[in-house]
Short mmCIF file of N, CA and C in Angstrom, two decimals:
data_model
loop_
_atom_site.label_atom_id
_atom_site.label_comp_id
_atom_site.label_asym_id
_atom_site.label_seq_id
_atom_site.Cartn_x
_atom_site.Cartn_y
_atom_site.Cartn_z
N PHE T 1 6.58 13.46 7.87
CA PHE T 1 7.52 13.48 7.24
C PHE T 1 8.67 13.65 8.17
N ARG T 2 8.62 13.96 9.64
CA ARG T 2 9.61 14.31 10.33
C ARG T 2 10.70 12.82 10.25
N TYR T 3 10.24 11.64 9.84
CA TYR T 3 11.45 10.59 9.79
C TYR T 3 11.55 10.31 8.25
N ARG T 4 12.50 11.10 7.67
CA ARG T 4 12.80 10.69 6.49
C ARG T 4 13.01 9.32 6.12
N LEU T 5 13.62 8.56 6.74
CA LEU T 5 14.03 7.02 6.80
C LEU T 5 12.38 6.18 6.52
N VAL T 6 11.57 6.55 7.10
CA VAL T 6 10.39 5.80 6.83
C VAL T 6 9.47 6.24 5.68
N VAL T 7 9.92 7.41 5.19
CA VAL T 7 9.42 7.88 3.82
C VAL T 7 9.97 7.05 2.82
N VAL T 8 11.49 7.06 2.98
CA VAL T 8 12.14 6.43 1.90
C VAL T 8 11.83 4.80 1.81
N SER T 9 11.82 4.17 3.06
CA SER T 9 11.81 2.67 3.14
C SER T 9 10.53 2.22 2.69
N THR T 10 9.49 3.13 3.02
CA THR T 10 8.23 2.73 2.67
C THR T 10 7.88 2.73 1.16
N MET T 11 8.71 3.48 0.49
CA MET T 11 8.64 3.51 -1.20
C MET T 11 9.63 2.38 -1.72
N LEU T 12 10.39 1.71 -1.08
CA LEU T 12 11.30 0.83 -1.54
C LEU T 12 10.44 -0.42 -2.40
N THR T 13 9.14 -0.72 -1.66
CA THR T 13 8.49 -1.70 -2.11
C THR T 13 8.11 -1.64 -3.74
N SER T 14 7.30 -0.49 -3.71
CA SER T 14 6.71 -0.02 -5.08
C SER T 14 7.92 0.15 -5.91
N LEU T 15 8.73 1.09 -5.58
CA LEU T 15 9.95 1.31 -6.52
C LEU T 15 10.72 -0.03 -7.01
N SER T 16 10.84 -0.97 -6.17
CA SER T 16 11.58 -2.28 -6.36
C SER T 16 10.99 -3.10 -7.31
N MET T 17 9.45 -3.18 -7.06
CA MET T 17 8.77 -3.82 -8.02
C MET T 17 8.78 -3.32 -9.13
N LEU T 18 8.41 -2.07 -9.22
CA LEU T 18 8.44 -1.11 -10.58
C LEU T 18 9.45 -1.34 -11.40
N LEU T 19 10.72 -1.16 -10.98
CA LEU T 19 11.79 -1.43 -11.56
C LEU T 19 12.42 -2.83 -11.97
N SER T 20 12.23 -3.83 -10.93
CA SER T 20 12.21 -5.22 -11.27
C SER T 20 11.36 -5.73 -12.44
N PHE T 21 10.00 -5.61 -12.35
CA PHE T 21 8.99 -5.98 -13.57
C PHE T 21 9.22 -5.09 -14.53
N GLY T 22 9.49 -4.09 -14.70
CA GLY T 22 9.46 -3.06 -15.85
C GLY T 22 10.82 -3.33 -16.60
N LEU T 23 11.83 -3.65 -15.75
CA LEU T 23 13.15 -4.13 -16.44
C LEU T 23 13.04 -5.53 -17.06
N GLY T 24 12.61 -6.32 -15.95
CA GLY T 24 12.60 -7.60 -16.65
C GLY T 24 11.68 -8.18 -17.47
N THR T 25 10.64 -7.44 -17.85
CA THR T 25 9.74 -7.65 -19.00
C THR T 25 9.75 -6.95 -20.01
N ARG T 26 10.80 -6.11 -20.24
CA ARG T 26 10.89 -5.20 -21.39
C ARG T 26 10.99 -5.91 -22.72
N GLY T 27 11.29 -6.87 -22.78
CA GLY T 27 11.38 -7.88 -23.94
C GLY T 27 10.40 -8.71 -24.33
N MET T 28 9.50 -8.87 -23.26
CA MET T 28 8.50 -9.75 -23.27
C MET T 28 7.40 -9.45 -24.56
N PRO T 29 6.86 -10.44 -25.40
CA PRO T 29 6.04 -10.10 -26.28
C PRO T 29 4.79 -9.93 -25.76
N ALA T 30 3.73 -9.35 -26.45
CA ALA T 30 2.24 -8.89 -26.07
C ALA T 30 1.56 -9.94 -25.53
N LEU T 31 0.88 -9.67 -24.45
CA LEU T 31 0.04 -10.85 -23.93
C LEU T 31 -1.11 -11.40 -24.96
N ASP T 32 -1.88 -10.23 -25.50
CA ASP T 32 -3.12 -10.47 -26.19
C ASP T 32 -3.09 -9.55 -27.69
N ALA T 33 -4.11 -9.69 -28.12
CA ALA T 33 -4.26 -8.93 -29.41
C ALA T 33 -4.29 -7.36 -29.57
N THR T 34 -4.66 -6.88 -28.24
CA THR T 34 -4.57 -5.36 -28.02
C THR T 34 -3.35 -5.05 -28.05
N GLY T 35 -2.29 -5.92 -27.67
CA GLY T 35 -0.80 -5.39 -27.59
C GLY T 35 -0.26 -5.00 -26.32
N GLY T 36 -1.17 -5.37 -25.38
CA GLY T 36 -0.88 -5.05 -23.72
C GLY T 36 0.14 -6.07 -23.35
N SER T 37 1.19 -5.46 -22.64
CA SER T 37 2.24 -6.50 -22.32
C SER T 37 1.89 -6.77 -20.78
N TYR T 38 2.87 -7.96 -20.52
CA TYR T 38 2.72 -8.13 -18.83
C TYR T 38 2.95 -7.04 -18.15
N PHE T 39 3.68 -6.28 -18.25
CA PHE T 39 3.91 -5.13 -17.28
C PHE T 39 2.79 -4.27 -17.24
N THR T 40 2.17 -3.93 -18.18
CA THR T 40 0.97 -2.90 -18.18
C THR T 40 -0.21 -3.88 -17.47
N PHE T 41 -0.38 -5.23 -17.41
CA PHE T 41 -1.08 -5.88 -16.80
C PHE T 41 -0.89 -5.85 -15.26
N ILE T 42 0.40 -5.85 -14.73
CA ILE T 42 0.51 -5.86 -13.34
C ILE T 42 0.90 -4.68 -12.72
N PHE T 43 0.85 -3.49 -13.83
CA PHE T 43 1.32 -2.27 -13.09
C PHE T 43 0.48 -1.85 -12.27
N PRO T 44 -1.03 -1.85 -12.33
CA PRO T 44 -2.06 -1.54 -11.18
C PRO T 44 -1.66 -2.31 -9.86
N GLY T 45 -1.47 -3.52 -10.08
CA GLY T 45 -1.07 -4.14 -8.77
C GLY T 45 0.16 -3.82 -8.27
N ILE T 46 1.27 -3.49 -8.82
CA ILE T 46 2.35 -2.99 -8.34
C ILE T 46 2.20 -1.76 -7.56
N VAL T 47 1.18 -0.77 -8.14
CA VAL T 47 0.99 0.31 -7.50
C VAL T 47 0.14 0.17 -5.95
N THR T 48 -0.65 -0.76 -6.07
CA THR T 48 -1.63 -1.21 -5.23
C THR T 48 -0.87 -1.85 -4.03
N VAL T 49 0.09 -2.63 -4.48
CA VAL T 49 0.74 -3.34 -3.29
C VAL T 49 1.65 -2.56 -2.67
N GLY T 50 2.14 -1.57 -3.37
CA GLY T 50 3.11 -0.60 -2.66
C GLY T 50 2.28 0.40 -1.59
N ILE T 51 1.08 0.69 -2.10
CA ILE T 51 0.35 1.48 -1.08
C ILE T 51 -0.42 0.68 -0.13
N MET T 52 -0.49 -0.55 -0.12
CA MET T 52 -1.25 -1.43 0.76
C MET T 52 -0.07 -1.59 1.75
N PHE T 53 1.25 -1.81 1.43
CA PHE T 53 2.27 -2.24 2.16
C PHE T 53 2.58 -0.95 3.20
N SER T 54 2.71 0.35 2.62
CA SER T 54 3.17 1.49 3.02
C SER T 54 2.03 1.71 4.17
N CYS T 55 0.93 1.70 3.70
CA CYS T 55 -0.21 2.29 4.74
C CYS T 55 -0.38 1.48 6.00
N THR T 56 -0.23 -0.03 5.60
CA THR T 56 -0.43 -0.87 6.69
C THR T 56 0.72 -0.74 7.83
N PHE T 57 2.06 -0.53 7.14
CA PHE T 57 3.11 -0.76 8.34
C PHE T 57 3.43 0.76 9.02
N THR T 58 3.07 1.94 8.15
CA THR T 58 3.05 3.02 8.62
C THR T 58 2.15 3.56 9.71
N VAL T 59 1.18 3.17 9.17
CA VAL T 59 -0.03 3.73 10.25
C VAL T 59 -0.28 2.82 11.43
N GLY T 60 -0.15 1.29 11.38
CA GLY T 60 -0.10 0.69 12.29
C GLY T 60 0.82 0.86 13.29
N TYR T 61 2.32 0.69 12.88
CA TYR T 61 3.21 1.20 14.19
C TYR T 61 3.16 2.69 14.47
N ALA T 62 2.74 3.59 13.74
CA ALA T 62 2.61 4.78 14.41
C ALA T 62 1.43 5.14 15.53
N ILE T 63 0.35 4.29 15.55
CA ILE T 63 -0.52 3.89 16.36
C ILE T 63 -0.06 3.27 17.46
N ILE T 64 0.74 2.20 17.36
CA ILE T 64 1.29 1.38 18.43
C ILE T 64 2.29 2.04 19.26
N MET T 65 3.18 2.97 18.37
CA MET T 65 3.85 3.96 19.21
C MET T 65 3.18 5.13 19.88
N ASP T 66 2.23 5.46 19.40
CA ASP T 66 1.56 6.41 20.31
C ASP T 66 0.82 5.87 21.28
N TYR T 67 0.48 4.77 21.37
CA TYR T 67 0.19 3.98 22.68
C TYR T 67 1.20 3.57 23.58
N ASN T 68 2.35 3.25 23.28
CA ASN T 68 3.44 3.31 24.02
C ASN T 68 3.97 4.39 24.47
N ARG T 69 3.95 5.45 23.81
CA ARG T 69 4.35 6.69 24.30
C ARG T 69 3.43 7.38 25.30
N ARG T 70 2.34 7.00 25.19
CA ARG T 70 1.06 7.37 25.92
C ARG T 70 0.61 8.61 25.32
N THR T 71 0.85 8.66 24.22
CA THR T 71 0.21 10.16 23.36
C THR T 71 -1.29 10.01 23.23
N ILE T 72 -1.98 8.71 23.09
CA ILE T 72 -3.45 8.41 23.15
C ILE T 72 -3.86 9.18 24.35
N GLU T 73 -3.20 9.11 25.47
CA GLU T 73 -3.72 9.52 26.66
C GLU T 73 -3.77 10.98 26.73
N ASP T 74 -2.72 11.35 26.28
CA ASP T 74 -2.82 12.97 26.12
C ASP T 74 -3.79 13.58 25.19
N ILE T 75 -3.97 12.81 24.13
CA ILE T 75 -4.88 13.42 22.87
C ILE T 75 -6.50 13.07 23.73
N VAL T 76 -6.58 11.99 24.55
CA VAL T 76 -7.80 11.89 25.22
C VAL T 76 -8.17 13.07 26.04
N LEU T 77 -7.10 13.73 26.90
CA LEU T 77 -7.43 14.60 27.49
C LEU T 77 -7.20 16.22 26.71
N SER T 78 -6.68 16.07 25.86
CA SER T 78 -6.41 17.59 25.05
C SER T 78 -7.98 17.92 24.23
N PRO T 79 -7.99 19.27 24.16
CA PRO T 79 -9.24 19.77 23.24
C PRO T 79 -9.49 18.88 22.05
N VAL T 80 -8.59 18.65 21.43
CA VAL T 80 -8.62 17.71 20.10
C VAL T 80 -9.22 16.31 20.39
N SER T 81 -10.41 16.37 19.47
CA SER T 81 -11.29 15.05 19.73
C SER T 81 -10.30 13.62 19.23
N TYR T 82 -10.76 12.58 19.78
CA TYR T 82 -9.98 11.55 19.31
C TYR T 82 -10.28 11.23 17.73
N VAL T 83 -11.63 11.69 17.34
CA VAL T 83 -11.91 11.33 16.02
C VAL T 83 -10.84 12.19 15.05
N GLY T 84 -10.79 13.57 15.57
CA GLY T 84 -9.76 14.42 14.83
C GLY T 84 -8.27 14.05 14.81
N PHE T 85 -7.86 13.43 15.77
CA PHE T 85 -6.55 12.68 15.72
C PHE T 85 -6.52 11.64 14.51
N ILE T 86 -7.48 10.79 14.69
CA ILE T 86 -7.68 9.60 13.69
C ILE T 86 -7.58 10.26 12.08
N VAL T 87 -8.54 11.32 12.14
CA VAL T 87 -8.42 11.58 10.59
C VAL T 87 -7.28 12.34 10.18
N ALA T 88 -6.68 13.07 11.29
CA ALA T 88 -5.25 13.69 10.81
C ALA T 88 -4.18 12.73 10.49
N ARG T 89 -4.29 11.78 11.35
CA ARG T 89 -3.55 10.49 10.64
C ARG T 89 -3.77 9.85 9.50
N LEU T 90 -5.00 9.73 9.19
CA LEU T 90 -5.39 9.29 7.85
C LEU T 90 -5.18 10.38 6.74
N ILE T 91 -5.40 11.55 6.94
CA ILE T 91 -4.99 12.66 6.08
C ILE T 91 -3.23 12.62 5.92
N GLY T 92 -2.82 12.44 6.74
CA GLY T 92 -1.07 12.16 6.80
C GLY T 92 -0.57 11.05 6.04
N MET T 93 -1.55 10.04 6.30
CA MET T 93 -0.91 8.83 5.46
C MET T 93 -1.19 8.80 3.92
N ILE T 94 -2.44 9.67 3.70
CA ILE T 94 -2.73 9.90 2.43
C ILE T 94 -1.69 10.90 1.63
N LEU T 95 -1.19 11.75 2.30
CA LEU T 95 -0.47 12.74 1.79
C LEU T 95 0.97 11.80 1.51
N LYS T 96 1.47 11.22 2.53
CA LYS T 96 2.62 10.20 2.40
C LYS T 96 2.53 9.37 1.20
N SER T 97 1.51 8.65 1.10
CA SER T 97 1.26 7.62 0.16
C SER T 97 1.23 8.52 -1.42
N ALA T 98 0.58 9.57 -0.98
CA ALA T 98 0.80 10.55 -2.42
C ALA T 98 1.76 10.62 -3.29
N LEU T 99 2.80 10.89 -2.11
CA LEU T 99 4.29 11.04 -2.63
C LEU T 99 4.84 9.85 -3.39
N GLN T 100 4.59 8.61 -2.90
CA GLN T 100 5.11 7.57 -3.15
C GLN T 100 4.05 7.07 -4.27
N PHE T 101 2.96 7.17 -4.54
CA PHE T 101 2.13 7.06 -5.70
C PHE T 101 2.47 8.06 -7.04
N THR T 102 3.03 9.30 -6.84
CA THR T 102 3.16 10.32 -7.80
C THR T 102 4.68 9.69 -8.46
N ILE T 103 5.46 9.32 -7.46
CA ILE T 103 6.82 9.13 -7.99
C ILE T 103 6.79 7.88 -8.91
N VAL T 104 6.20 6.74 -8.16
CA VAL T 104 5.96 5.65 -9.22
C VAL T 104 5.40 5.77 -10.59
N LEU T 105 4.11 6.54 -10.40
CA LEU T 105 3.61 6.87 -11.61
C LEU T 105 4.42 7.83 -12.89
N CYS T 106 4.89 8.72 -12.24
CA CYS T 106 6.14 9.22 -13.24
C CYS T 106 7.03 8.57 -13.79
N ILE T 107 7.64 7.72 -13.00
CA ILE T 107 8.89 6.96 -13.18
C ILE T 107 7.99 5.89 -14.42
N ALA T 108 6.94 5.21 -14.31
CA ALA T 108 6.24 4.26 -15.23
C ALA T 108 5.91 4.94 -16.50
N VAL T 109 5.43 6.32 -16.36
CA VAL T 109 4.91 6.97 -17.56
C VAL T 109 6.24 7.35 -18.45
N ALA T 110 7.32 7.79 -17.52
CA ALA T 110 8.47 8.24 -18.49
C ALA T 110 9.52 7.17 -18.92
N PHE T 111 9.69 5.94 -18.25
CA PHE T 111 10.45 4.93 -18.57
C PHE T 111 9.90 3.70 -19.15
N PHE T 112 8.41 3.47 -18.95
CA PHE T 112 7.88 1.86 -19.34
C PHE T 112 6.73 2.08 -19.97
N ASP T 113 6.58 3.29 -20.87
CA ASP T 113 5.57 3.94 -21.63
C ASP T 113 3.91 3.28 -21.07
N VAL T 114 3.69 3.69 -19.58
CA VAL T 114 2.41 3.40 -19.14
C VAL T 114 1.51 4.57 -19.55
N ARG T 115 0.59 4.33 -19.79
CA ARG T 115 -0.70 5.18 -20.08
C ARG T 115 -1.45 5.22 -19.39
N ILE T 116 -1.99 6.42 -18.84
CA ILE T 116 -3.07 6.39 -17.68
C ILE T 116 -4.44 6.88 -18.54
N HIS T 117 -5.48 6.00 -18.69
CA HIS T 117 -6.41 6.39 -19.45
C HIS T 117 -7.88 6.99 -18.85
N ALA T 118 -7.90 7.00 -17.31
CA ALA T 118 -8.83 7.48 -16.40
C ALA T 118 -8.21 8.09 -15.24
N PRO T 119 -7.38 9.22 -15.24
CA PRO T 119 -6.83 9.72 -14.24
C PRO T 119 -7.60 9.86 -13.07
N LEU T 120 -8.83 10.23 -13.05
CA LEU T 120 -9.66 10.42 -11.97
C LEU T 120 -9.88 9.26 -11.19
N ALA T 121 -10.43 8.10 -11.88
CA ALA T 121 -10.81 7.06 -11.60
C ALA T 121 -9.51 6.42 -10.62
N LEU T 122 -8.11 6.58 -11.27
CA LEU T 122 -6.94 6.30 -10.74
C LEU T 122 -6.55 6.92 -9.42
N CYS T 123 -7.11 8.20 -9.34
CA CYS T 123 -6.77 9.01 -8.04
C CYS T 123 -7.70 8.40 -7.02
N GLY T 124 -9.20 8.21 -7.38
CA GLY T 124 -9.93 7.88 -6.60
C GLY T 124 -9.64 6.60 -5.99
N ALA T 125 -9.16 5.57 -6.64
CA ALA T 125 -8.97 4.11 -6.17
C ALA T 125 -7.55 4.38 -5.61
N PHE T 126 -6.66 5.30 -5.62
CA PHE T 126 -5.70 5.37 -4.65
C PHE T 126 -6.04 6.04 -3.55
N VAL T 127 -7.14 6.89 -3.09
CA VAL T 127 -7.36 7.43 -2.03
C VAL T 127 -8.24 6.24 -0.96
N GLU T 128 -9.00 5.42 -1.87
CA GLU T 128 -9.95 4.47 -1.30
C GLU T 128 -8.95 3.46 -0.75
N THR T 129 -8.04 2.89 -1.38
CA THR T 129 -7.08 2.00 -1.17
C THR T 129 -6.23 2.39 0.24
N ALA T 130 -5.79 3.77 0.15
CA ALA T 130 -4.95 4.21 1.06
C ALA T 130 -5.61 4.28 2.59
N LEU T 131 -7.05 4.54 2.18
CA LEU T 131 -8.13 4.73 3.48
C LEU T 131 -8.33 3.23 3.81
N PHE T 132 -8.33 2.43 3.07
CA PHE T 132 -8.68 1.17 3.65
C PHE T 132 -7.91 0.42 4.48
N PHE T 133 -6.75 0.39 3.96
CA PHE T 133 -5.69 -0.14 4.50
C PHE T 133 -5.29 0.48 5.70
N ALA T 134 -5.20 1.84 5.64
CA ALA T 134 -4.59 2.34 6.86
C ALA T 134 -5.64 2.55 8.15
N GLY T 135 -7.07 2.49 7.45
CA GLY T 135 -8.09 1.93 8.47
C GLY T 135 -7.87 0.52 9.40
N LEU T 136 -7.86 -0.14 8.46
CA LEU T 136 -7.62 -1.73 8.78
C LEU T 136 -6.55 -1.58 9.64
N CYS T 137 -5.44 -0.91 9.54
CA CYS T 137 -4.22 -1.45 10.44
C CYS T 137 -4.33 -0.34 11.52
N ILE T 138 -5.21 0.70 11.54
CA ILE T 138 -5.27 1.41 12.63
C ILE T 138 -6.23 0.36 13.97
N ALA T 139 -7.13 -0.29 13.36
CA ALA T 139 -7.72 -1.33 14.19
C ALA T 139 -6.76 -2.42 14.45
N MET T 140 -5.81 -2.86 13.64
CA MET T 140 -4.96 -3.63 14.01
C MET T 140 -3.89 -3.29 14.95
N GLY T 141 -3.51 -2.15 15.03
CA GLY T 141 -2.63 -1.46 15.90
C GLY T 141 -3.10 -1.32 17.22
N VAL T 142 -4.49 -1.15 17.26
CA VAL T 142 -4.98 -0.83 18.52
C VAL T 142 -5.05 -1.98 19.45
N TYR T 143 -5.13 -3.20 18.89
CA TYR T 143 -5.23 -4.45 19.53
C TYR T 143 -4.04 -5.46 19.57
N THR T 144 -2.65 -4.85 19.10
CA THR T 144 -1.67 -5.52 18.96
C THR T 144 -0.48 -4.75 19.62
N ASN T 145 0.89 -5.37 19.59
CA ASN T 145 1.72 -4.64 20.00
C ASN T 145 2.88 -4.33 18.86
N GLU T 146 3.88 -4.16 18.92
CA GLU T 146 4.92 -3.97 17.80
C GLU T 146 5.57 -5.11 17.59
N ILE T 147 5.62 -6.08 18.20
CA ILE T 147 6.16 -7.50 18.20
C ILE T 147 4.77 -8.42 17.27
N SER T 148 3.84 -8.22 17.60
CA SER T 148 2.79 -9.15 16.91
C SER T 148 2.22 -8.61 15.77
N PHE T 149 2.39 -7.20 15.38
CA PHE T 149 1.85 -6.51 14.42
C PHE T 149 2.11 -6.93 13.10
N ALA T 150 3.38 -7.15 12.90
CA ALA T 150 3.96 -7.39 11.54
C ALA T 150 3.55 -8.95 11.24
N SER T 151 3.21 -9.80 12.07
CA SER T 151 2.77 -11.25 11.86
C SER T 151 1.26 -11.20 11.69
N ILE T 152 0.65 -10.40 12.08
CA ILE T 152 -1.02 -10.21 11.81
C ILE T 152 -1.13 -9.39 10.57
N ALA T 153 -0.45 -8.44 10.36
CA ALA T 153 -0.82 -7.90 9.11
C ALA T 153 -0.40 -8.49 7.99
N ASN T 154 0.92 -9.54 8.08
CA ASN T 154 1.27 -10.32 6.96
C ASN T 154 0.20 -11.50 6.62
N LEU T 155 -0.47 -11.58 7.86
CA LEU T 155 -1.70 -12.73 7.73
C LEU T 155 -2.44 -12.08 6.49
N PHE T 156 -2.87 -10.83 6.29
CA PHE T 156 -3.59 -10.12 5.47
C PHE T 156 -2.91 -9.83 4.14
N LEU T 157 -1.47 -9.54 4.22
CA LEU T 157 -0.97 -8.71 3.03
C LEU T 157 -0.24 -9.93 2.05
N ILE T 158 0.08 -11.03 2.55
CA ILE T 158 0.68 -11.85 1.74
C ILE T 158 -0.44 -12.63 0.89
N PRO T 159 -1.44 -13.15 1.38
CA PRO T 159 -2.48 -13.51 0.40
C PRO T 159 -3.04 -12.58 -0.57
N LEU T 160 -3.30 -11.35 -0.15
CA LEU T 160 -3.72 -10.26 -1.00
C LEU T 160 -2.88 -10.05 -1.94
N THR T 161 -1.48 -9.89 -1.57
CA THR T 161 -0.36 -9.76 -2.73
C THR T 161 -0.48 -11.07 -3.75
N TYR T 162 -0.30 -12.04 -3.24
CA TYR T 162 -0.30 -13.22 -4.15
C TYR T 162 -1.58 -13.84 -5.15
N PHE T 163 -2.50 -13.90 -4.16
CA PHE T 163 -3.75 -14.24 -4.71
C PHE T 163 -5.09 -13.46 -4.94
N SER T 164 -4.48 -12.20 -5.52
CA SER T 164 -5.55 -11.31 -5.84
C SER T 164 -5.58 -11.05 -7.14
N GLY T 165 -5.00 -11.79 -8.30
CA GLY T 165 -4.96 -11.36 -9.43
C GLY T 165 -3.79 -10.33 -9.87
N VAL T 166 -2.91 -10.02 -9.15
CA VAL T 166 -2.09 -9.02 -9.32
C VAL T 166 -1.05 -9.43 -10.11
N PHE T 167 -0.69 -10.45 -10.17
CA PHE T 167 0.66 -11.25 -11.05
C PHE T 167 0.00 -11.79 -12.04
N PHE T 168 -1.06 -12.58 -11.83
CA PHE T 168 -1.76 -13.34 -12.99
C PHE T 168 -3.22 -13.21 -13.41
N PRO T 169 -3.75 -13.48 -14.23
CA PRO T 169 -5.04 -13.23 -14.41
C PRO T 169 -5.93 -14.09 -13.81
N LEU T 170 -6.88 -14.09 -13.22
CA LEU T 170 -7.60 -14.71 -12.29
C LEU T 170 -8.27 -16.18 -13.03
N ASP T 171 -8.45 -16.22 -14.25
CA ASP T 171 -8.75 -17.38 -14.99
C ASP T 171 -7.92 -18.21 -14.89
N GLN T 172 -6.41 -18.13 -14.65
CA GLN T 172 -5.32 -18.88 -14.53
C GLN T 172 -5.41 -19.97 -13.30
N PHE T 173 -6.18 -19.43 -12.54
CA PHE T 173 -6.38 -20.30 -11.21
C PHE T 173 -7.51 -21.13 -11.15
N GLY T 174 -7.98 -21.56 -12.22
CA GLY T 174 -8.89 -22.53 -12.28
C GLY T 174 -9.99 -22.56 -11.40
N ALA T 175 -10.29 -23.65 -10.45
CA ALA T 175 -11.34 -23.82 -9.83
C ALA T 175 -11.61 -22.87 -8.68
N THR T 176 -10.51 -22.65 -8.27
CA THR T 176 -10.02 -21.56 -7.21
C THR T 176 -10.33 -19.89 -7.37
N ALA T 177 -10.54 -20.02 -8.59
CA ALA T 177 -10.67 -18.27 -9.02
C ALA T 177 -11.99 -17.83 -8.25
N ALA T 178 -13.00 -18.30 -8.08
CA ALA T 178 -14.15 -17.89 -7.53
C ALA T 178 -13.78 -17.32 -6.02
N ALA T 179 -13.00 -18.07 -5.46
CA ALA T 179 -12.54 -17.52 -4.05
C ALA T 179 -11.55 -16.64 -3.96
N ILE T 180 -10.46 -16.62 -5.08
CA ILE T 180 -9.86 -15.77 -5.10
C ILE T 180 -10.22 -14.18 -5.47
N ARG T 181 -11.27 -14.36 -6.13
CA ARG T 181 -11.85 -13.11 -6.85
C ARG T 181 -12.25 -12.17 -5.67
N LEU T 182 -12.67 -12.94 -4.52
CA LEU T 182 -13.15 -12.27 -3.27
C LEU T 182 -11.94 -11.49 -2.66
N LEU T 183 -10.57 -11.92 -2.87
CA LEU T 183 -9.50 -11.05 -2.26
C LEU T 183 -9.45 -9.68 -3.17
#
């Protein structure tokens, strides 16, 4: 939280998607007989995409900067274990993402009539998503530099964003739905 701009900028993906889709789909009719709107369909995806981008770029660049500043060498020589350092990075990432997650949920519940039916499952999915993408990007950050990191990260993030059923039901993808289901 030392760098406030990083905290604010990583929230922009989730907040801009939440506001654009929330406001843009307000008058749309229900998608099915249960009365579920398009926004309620894509809301879990909006939350996940925001966490995905936030964890990916924040942790990946932090590892690259630690390497460039030779912080990693200091940690190896310190009494703190490297595993302890990585776990601390992951906990910090979860805390930073939890702030984003909470703000997005509060705005969605207050202004867009989103109802949370399984809050414990939602929190578990949040932690699992944050850990997965933070861990993936720690591995990517170790083997890349600040120039190539964004390109490699986007090779994963862009297909996951558009072809994972976040914006459209998987049955709309026809014969490719089985392959897309893997994402």
